[in-house]
CSV table of C-alpha atoms in Angstrom, one decimal:
chain,number,residue,atom,x,y,z
L,1,MET,CA,0.0,0.0,0.0
L,2,SER,CA,1.4,3.4,-1.0
L,3,ARG,CA,1.7,6.3,1.5
L,4,VAL,CA,-1.2,8.1,0.0
L,5,GLN,CA,-3.4,5.0,0.1
L,6,ARG,CA,-2.5,4.3,3.7
L,7,ILE,CA,-3.4,7.9,4.6
L,8,THR,CA,-6.7,7.7,2.8
L,9,SER,CA,-7.6,4.5,4.6
L,10,ALA,CA,-6.7,6.0,8.0
L,11,ASN,CA,-8.8,9.1,7.2
L,12,GLY,CA,-11.8,7.0,6.5
L,13,ARG,CA,-11.6,5.3,9.8
L,14,LEU,CA,-11.2,8.6,11.6
L,15,LYS,CA,-14.1,10.1,9.8
L,16,ASN,CA,-16.4,7.3,10.9
L,17,LEU,CA,-15.4,7.9,14.5
L,18,MET,CA,-15.9,11.7,14.2
L,19,ASN,CA,-19.5,11.1,12.9
L,20,GLN,CA,-20.5,9.7,16.3
L,21,THR,CA,-23.0,12.1,17.9
L,22,ASP,CA,-20.9,12.6,21.1
L,23,ASN,CA,-17.8,13.4,19.0
L,24,ARG,CA,-19.4,16.3,17.3
L,25,ILE,CA,-18.8,18.6,20.3
L,26,CYS,CA,-15.6,19.3,22.2
L,27,ALA,CA,-15.1,16.9,25.1
L,28,ASP,CA,-13.9,19.8,27.3
L,29,CYS,CA,-16.1,22.8,26.5
L,30,GLY,CA,-18.9,21.6,24.3
L,31,ALA,CA,-18.0,23.7,21.3
L,32,ARG,CA,-19.5,22.3,18.1
L,33,ASP,CA,-17.6,20.6,15.3
L,34,PRO,CA,-14.2,20.0,16.9
L,35,LYS,CA,-11.3,19.7,14.5
L,36,TRP,CA,-8.6,18.5,16.9
L,37,ALA,CA,-8.1,15.4,19.0
L,38,SER,CA,-5.9,14.1,21.8
L,39,ALA,CA,-4.9,10.7,20.3
L,40,ASN,CA,-3.7,9.1,23.5
L,41,ILE,CA,-6.5,10.3,25.7
L,42,GLY,CA,-9.1,9.5,23.1
L,43,VAL,CA,-11.2,12.8,22.9
L,44,PHE,CA,-12.1,15.3,20.2
L,45,ILE,CA,-11.5,18.9,21.1
L,46,CYS,CA,-11.9,22.4,19.7
L,47,LEU,CA,-9.2,24.8,18.6
L,48,LYS,CA,-9.3,26.8,21.8
L,49,CYS,CA,-9.0,23.8,24.1
L,50,CYS,CA,-6.3,22.4,21.8
L,51,GLY,CA,-4.0,25.2,22.9
L,52,VAL,CA,-4.2,24.1,26.5
L,53,HIS,CA,-3.8,20.5,25.7
L,54,ARG,CA,-0.6,21.3,23.8
L,55,SER,CA,0.8,23.1,26.8
L,56,LEU,CA,0.4,19.9,28.9
L,57,GLY,CA,3.0,18.2,26.7
L,58,ALA,CA,2.7,15.1,24.5
L,59,ARG,CA,3.3,12.8,27.5
L,60,ILE,CA,-0.1,13.8,28.8
L,61,SER,CA,-1.9,14.8,25.6
L,62,LYS,CA,-0.8,14.0,22.1
L,63,VAL,CA,-2.7,16.6,20.0
L,64,LEU,CA,-3.4,16.0,16.3
L,65,SER,CA,-5.5,17.7,13.8
L,66,VAL,CA,-8.3,15.5,12.5
L,67,GLN,CA,-8.0,17.0,9.0
L,68,LEU,CA,-4.4,18.1,8.6
L,69,ASP,CA,-2.1,15.7,10.5
L,70,GLU,CA,-1.1,12.2,9.3
L,71,TRP,CA,-2.5,9.7,11.8
L,72,SER,CA,-0.9,6.3,12.5
L,73,ASP,CA,-3.0,3.2,12.7
L,74,GLU,CA,-2.0,3.0,16.4
L,75,ASP,CA,-3.4,6.5,17.1
L,76,ILE,CA,-6.7,5.6,15.4
L,77,ASP,CA,-6.9,2.2,17.2
L,78,ALA,CA,-6.4,4.0,20.5
L,79,MET,CA,-9.2,6.5,19.8
L,80,ILE,CA,-11.6,3.7,18.7
L,81,GLU,CA,-10.8,1.6,21.8
L,82,VAL,CA,-11.8,4.5,24.0
L,83,GLY,CA,-15.1,4.7,22.2
L,84,GLY,CA,-15.7,8.5,22.0
L,85,ASN,CA,-16.0,11.6,24.1
L,86,SER,CA,-18.9,10.3,26.2
L,87,SER,CA,-17.0,7.1,27.2
L,88,ALA,CA,-13.9,9.1,27.9
L,89,ASN,CA,-15.7,11.7,30.0
L,90,SER,CA,-17.4,9.0,32.0
L,91,ILE,CA,-13.9,8.2,33.4
L,92,TYR,CA,-12.2,11.6,33.4
L,93,GLU,CA,-15.2,13.5,34.8
L,94,ALA,CA,-16.6,10.7,37.0
L,95,ASP,CA,-16.1,12.6,40.2
L,96,ILE,CA,-16.7,16.3,39.4
L,97,PRO,CA,-17.9,18.0,42.6
L,98,GLU,CA,-21.6,18.9,42.8
L,99,GLY,CA,-22.2,22.4,41.5
L,100,TYR,CA,-18.9,22.5,39.6
L,101,SER,CA,-19.3,24.3,36.2
L,102,LYS,CA,-17.4,23.1,33.2
L,103,PRO,CA,-16.1,25.7,30.7
L,104,GLY,CA,-18.3,26.5,27.8
L,105,PRO,CA,-17.5,27.5,24.2
L,106,ASP,CA,-17.1,31.2,25.1
L,107,SER,CA,-15.1,30.6,28.3
L,108,THR,CA,-11.7,32.4,28.7
L,109,HIS,CA,-8.4,30.8,28.2
L,110,ASP,CA,-7.7,30.8,31.9
L,111,GLU,CA,-11.0,29.0,32.7
L,112,ARG,CA,-10.2,26.3,30.1
L,113,SER,CA,-6.7,25.9,31.4
L,114,ARG,CA,-7.8,25.4,35.0
L,115,PHE,CA,-10.4,22.8,34.0
L,116,ILE,CA,-8.3,20.9,31.5
L,117,ARG,CA,-5.3,20.7,33.9
L,118,SER,CA,-7.5,19.6,36.7
L,119,LYS,CA,-9.1,16.9,34.5
L,120,TYR,CA,-6.1,15.4,32.8
L,121,GLU,CA,-2.9,16.5,34.6
L,122,LEU,CA,-4.0,16.6,38.2
L,123,GLN,CA,-6.6,13.8,37.8
L,124,GLU,CA,-9.0,15.7,40.2
L,125,PHE,CA,-12.2,14.3,38.7
L,126,LEU,CA,-11.2,10.6,38.5
L,127,LYS,CA,-12.6,8.2,41.0
L,128,SER,CA,-9.9,7.8,43.6
L,129,SER,CA,-9.4,4.1,42.7
L,130,LEU,CA,-8.3,5.0,39.2
L,131,ARG,CA,-5.9,7.8,40.1
L,132,ILE,CA,-2.3,7.0,39.1
L,133,THR,CA,0.5,8.0,41.4
L,134,SER,CA,3.2,5.6,40.2
L,135,ARG,CA,4.1,3.3,37.3
L,136,LYS,CA,3.7,0.3,39.7
L,137,SER,CA,0.1,1.2,40.5
L,138,SER,CA,-0.8,1.9,36.9
L,139,ALA,CA,0.3,-1.6,35.9
L,140,SER,CA,-2.2,-3.2,38.3
L,141,ILE,CA,-5.2,-1.1,37.2
L,142,GLN,CA,-8.0,-3.2,35.6
L,143,SER,CA,-10.3,-1.2,33.3
L,144,SER,CA,-12.1,-1.6,30.0
L,145,PHE,CA,-10.3,1.4,28.8
L,146,SER,CA,-7.0,1.3,27.0
L,147,THR,CA,-3.9,1.3,29.2
L,148,LYS,CA,-2.6,3.9,26.7
L,149,ILE,CA,-5.2,6.3,28.0
L,150,LEU,CA,-4.3,5.7,31.6
L,151,ASP,CA,-0.6,6.1,30.8
L,152,SER,CA,-1.3,9.5,29.4
L,153,PHE,CA,-1.6,11.0,32.9
L,154,ARG,CA,1.4,12.7,34.5
L,155,ILE,CA,3.1,10.1,36.6
L,156,LYS,CA,5.0,11.1,39.6
L,157,SER,CA,8.3,9.2,39.5
L,158,SER,CA,12.0,9.7,40.1
L,159,LYS,CA,12.7,10.0,36.3
L,160,GLU,CA,13.8,13.3,34.9
L,161,PRO,CA,10.9,15.3,33.5
L,162,GLU,CA,10.4,15.5,29.7
L,163,THR,CA,11.0,18.8,27.9
L,164,VAL,CA,7.6,20.3,27.2
L,165,VAL,CA,7.2,22.0,23.8
L,166,GLU,CA,5.6,25.4,24.2
L,167,TYR,CA,3.6,26.6,21.2
L,168,ILE,CA,3.1,30.3,20.4
L,169,GLY,CA,0.4,30.1,17.7
L,170,LEU,CA,-0.9,28.4,14.6
L,171,LEU,CA,0.1,28.9,11.0
L,172,LYS,CA,-2.6,28.6,8.4
L,173,VAL,CA,-1.1,27.8,5.0
L,174,LYS,CA,-3.4,28.1,2.0
L,175,VAL,CA,-1.8,26.1,-0.9
L,176,ILE,CA,-3.2,28.0,-3.9
L,177,LYS,CA,-1.7,26.6,-7.0
L,178,GLY,CA,1.3,25.3,-8.9
L,179,ILE,CA,2.6,26.5,-12.3
L,180,ASN,CA,4.7,24.7,-14.8
L,181,LEU,CA,5.5,21.8,-12.6
L,182,ALA,CA,8.1,19.2,-13.6
L,183,ILE,CA,7.1,16.1,-15.7
L,184,ARG,CA,7.6,12.9,-13.8
L,185,ASP,CA,5.4,10.5,-15.7
L,186,MET,CA,5.2,10.0,-19.5
L,187,MET,CA,3.7,13.4,-20.4
L,188,THR,CA,2.5,14.8,-17.1
L,189,SER,CA,2.6,14.4,-13.2
L,190,ASP,CA,0.1,13.7,-10.4
L,191,PRO,CA,1.4,16.4,-7.9
L,192,TYR,CA,0.7,16.9,-4.2
L,193,VAL,CA,2.4,19.3,-1.7
L,194,VAL,CA,3.9,18.3,1.6
L,195,LEU,CA,4.6,20.9,4.4
L,196,THR,CA,6.9,20.1,7.3
L,197,LEU,CA,7.5,22.1,10.5
L,198,GLY,CA,9.5,20.4,13.2
L,199,LYS,CA,8.0,16.9,13.6
L,200,GLN,CA,4.7,18.0,12.0
L,201,THR,CA,3.9,17.0,8.4
L,202,ILE,CA,0.8,17.8,6.5
L,203,GLN,CA,-0.1,17.5,2.8
L,204,THR,CA,-2.6,18.4,0.1
L,205,ALA,CA,-4.6,16.0,-2.0
L,206,VAL,CA,-3.2,14.5,-5.2
L,207,ILE,CA,-4.3,16.2,-8.4
L,208,LYS,CA,-4.2,13.8,-11.3
L,209,SER,CA,-2.4,14.6,-14.6
L,210,ASN,CA,-1.9,18.3,-14.1
L,211,LEU,CA,1.3,20.4,-14.4
L,212,ASN,CA,-0.7,23.5,-13.3
L,213,PRO,CA,-2.7,22.2,-10.4
L,214,VAL,CA,-5.1,24.4,-8.4
L,215,TRP,CA,-5.6,23.2,-4.8
L,216,ASN,CA,-7.0,26.2,-2.9
L,217,VAL,CA,-6.8,24.1,0.3
L,218,GLU,CA,-6.0,25.4,3.8
L,219,LEU,CA,-3.6,23.4,6.0
L,220,MET,CA,-2.6,24.1,9.7
L,221,LEU,CA,0.7,23.9,11.6
L,222,SER,CA,1.3,24.5,15.2
L,223,VAL,CA,4.3,26.8,15.7
L,224,PRO,CA,6.7,26.1,18.6
L,225,GLN,CA,8.5,28.8,20.5
L,226,ASN,CA,11.8,27.8,18.9
L,227,PHE,CA,10.6,27.5,15.3
L,228,GLY,CA,12.5,27.2,12.1
L,229,PRO,CA,11.5,27.5,8.4
L,230,VAL,CA,8.6,25.5,6.9
L,231,LYS,CA,9.9,22.9,4.5
L,232,LEU,CA,7.9,22.6,1.3
L,233,GLN,CA,8.1,19.6,-1.0
L,234,VAL,CA,6.2,18.7,-4.1
L,235,TYR,CA,5.8,15.0,-5.1
L,236,ASP,CA,4.4,13.1,-8.0
L,237,TYR,CA,2.1,10.3,-6.8
L,238,ASP,CA,2.9,6.8,-8.1
L,239,THR,CA,0.7,3.8,-7.6
L,240,PHE,CA,3.3,1.0,-7.8
L,241,SER,CA,6.5,2.7,-6.8
L,242,ALA,CA,7.9,5.4,-4.5
L,243,ASP,CA,6.6,8.9,-5.1
L,244,ASP,CA,9.0,11.1,-7.1
L,245,ILE,CA,10.2,14.5,-5.8
L,246,MET,CA,9.2,17.4,-8.0
L,247,GLY,CA,11.1,20.2,-6.2
L,248,GLU,CA,11.4,21.7,-2.7
L,249,ALA,CA,11.9,25.0,-0.9
L,250,GLU,CA,12.0,26.6,2.5
L,251,ILE,CA,9.6,29.2,3.8
L,252,ASP,CA,10.9,31.7,6.3
L,253,ILE,CA,8.0,32.4,8.7
L,254,GLN,CA,9.9,34.8,10.9
L,255,PRO,CA,8.8,38.0,9.1
L,256,LEU,CA,5.1,37.0,9.4
L,257,ILE,CA,5.3,36.1,13.1
L,258,THR,CA,7.5,39.0,14.1
L,259,SER,CA,5.3,41.5,12.4
L,260,ALA,CA,2.1,40.0,13.8
L,261,MET,CA,3.5,40.1,17.4
L,262,ALA,CA,4.7,43.6,17.0
L,263,TYR,CA,1.3,44.9,16.1
L,264,GLY,CA,-0.7,42.8,18.6
L,265,ASP,CA,-4.5,42.6,17.9
L,266,PRO,CA,-4.9,43.1,14.1
L,267,GLU,CA,-8.6,43.9,14.4
L,268,MET,CA,-7.6,47.2,15.9
L,269,PHE,CA,-6.0,48.3,12.6
L,270,SER,CA,-7.2,49.1,9.1
L,271,ASN,CA,-5.8,47.3,6.1
L,272,MET,CA,-2.1,48.0,5.9
L,273,GLN,CA,1.4,46.6,5.2
L,274,ILE,CA,3.3,45.6,8.4
L,275,GLY,CA,6.2,43.6,7.2
L,276,LYS,CA,8.2,42.1,4.3
L,277,TRP,CA,10.2,39.0,3.4
L,278,LEU,CA,12.8,40.2,0.8
L,279,LYS,CA,13.7,38.2,-2.3
L,280,SER,CA,17.4,37.3,-2.3
L,281,GLN,CA,19.9,34.7,-3.7
L,282,ASP,CA,19.6,32.9,-0.4
L,283,ASN,CA,15.9,32.1,-0.7
L,284,ALA,CA,13.4,30.7,-3.3
L,285,LEU,CA,11.2,33.8,-3.6
L,286,ILE,CA,10.0,34.8,-7.0
L,287,GLU,CA,9.4,38.3,-5.7
L,288,ASP,CA,9.3,40.2,-2.3
L,289,SER,CA,6.6,38.7,0.0
L,290,ILE,CA,4.5,41.3,1.8
L,291,VAL,CA,2.9,40.9,5.2
L,292,ASN,CA,-0.4,42.7,5.5
L,293,ILE,CA,-3.3,43.2,7.8
L,294,ILE,CA,-6.4,42.4,5.8
L,295,ASP,CA,-9.8,42.6,7.3
L,296,GLY,CA,-8.4,42.1,10.8
L,297,LYS,CA,-6.1,39.2,9.9
L,298,VAL,CA,-2.4,39.0,9.4
L,299,LYS,CA,-1.7,37.4,6.0
L,300,GLN,CA,1.2,37.0,3.6
L,301,GLN,CA,1.3,36.1,-0.1
L,302,VAL,CA,4.2,33.9,-1.0
L,303,SER,CA,5.3,32.9,-4.5
L,304,ILE,CA,8.1,30.2,-4.5
L,305,LYS,CA,10.3,28.9,-7.3
L,306,LEU,CA,10.9,25.3,-6.6
L,307,GLN,CA,14.6,24.3,-6.0
L,308,ASN,CA,16.6,21.2,-7.1
L,309,VAL,CA,14.3,20.7,-10.1
L,310,GLU,CA,14.1,21.9,-13.7
L,311,CYS,CA,11.0,24.0,-13.3
L,312,GLY,CA,8.0,24.8,-11.2
L,313,GLU,CA,6.4,27.5,-9.0
L,314,ILE,CA,4.1,27.2,-6.0
L,315,TYR,CA,1.8,30.0,-4.7
L,316,LEU,CA,0.7,30.2,-1.1
L,317,GLN,CA,-1.0,32.4,1.4
L,318,LEU,CA,0.1,32.4,5.1
L,319,GLU,CA,-2.0,33.5,8.0
L,320,TRP,CA,-1.0,33.9,11.6
L,321,LEU,CA,-3.4,32.7,14.4
L,322,PRO,CA,-2.4,33.3,18.0
L,323,LEU,CA,-3.4,30.5,20.3
L,324,ASP,CA,-5.9,32.7,22.2
L,325,GLN,CA,-7.8,33.5,19.1
């Protein structure tokens, strides 16, 4: 099975799970249509709660986008074994004090943070018999739920703590189109775009037999505090062999993020230019890339000449989303 076929199969299983009634609202605040999940805990969550989950670290909550990230079979199996948001909450919220109010879709970041940390990190709402205080006790716990879920809690032990990755925001990348892409089949190619930031990898759909494909698809990446450039690669999909590379480039997101943070809330400003990524011999820009505030959002148009290939251009739009948005 090729990489694209494997991803398609996994996405189908994940979609079936998402269609359960209880998974159509966030497990933590009740917001409709959640697009994120904690794969090791087994719950679907909204964008605002996703930010808090990421701050807990992957040892407690492994956050993935249900639309944009590549899911492993193990991740999906763990979600299916839990059974959905209602089943998970019957364990994680089993002992909520009477009168305690869960956060709602419009709750503040601080309210969400307090609740989510109490629920998953501090284990305050678990029945006392299920609370994990050591690896020895966790091994003896008998439950119909996956041990992977139980192991997701912070375990107090003598081991050195893991380094927690702190995220500062989200990068929305709209992959618009490609122009004059390289031929990798007899007369054409079946291109798709892969974006990588740190350990995150996301990709577009494959467009069959087209050297000038139009995707117009939005992809999302979480941006860590110590971020580097986004790596862009274009591949030709092959059914019976490894996919062929059709060029690559690096996208410097520093100008976008620095400009956005310097101006703060973009909704306070009218449409204006606030930054620029300059074309040079050291980057793949076709022309200078301008950072603008447009209708209260920080956006940047990027046109890239693909590197290490005979021809090809990719056109993108970047948008910066702070985690509290």
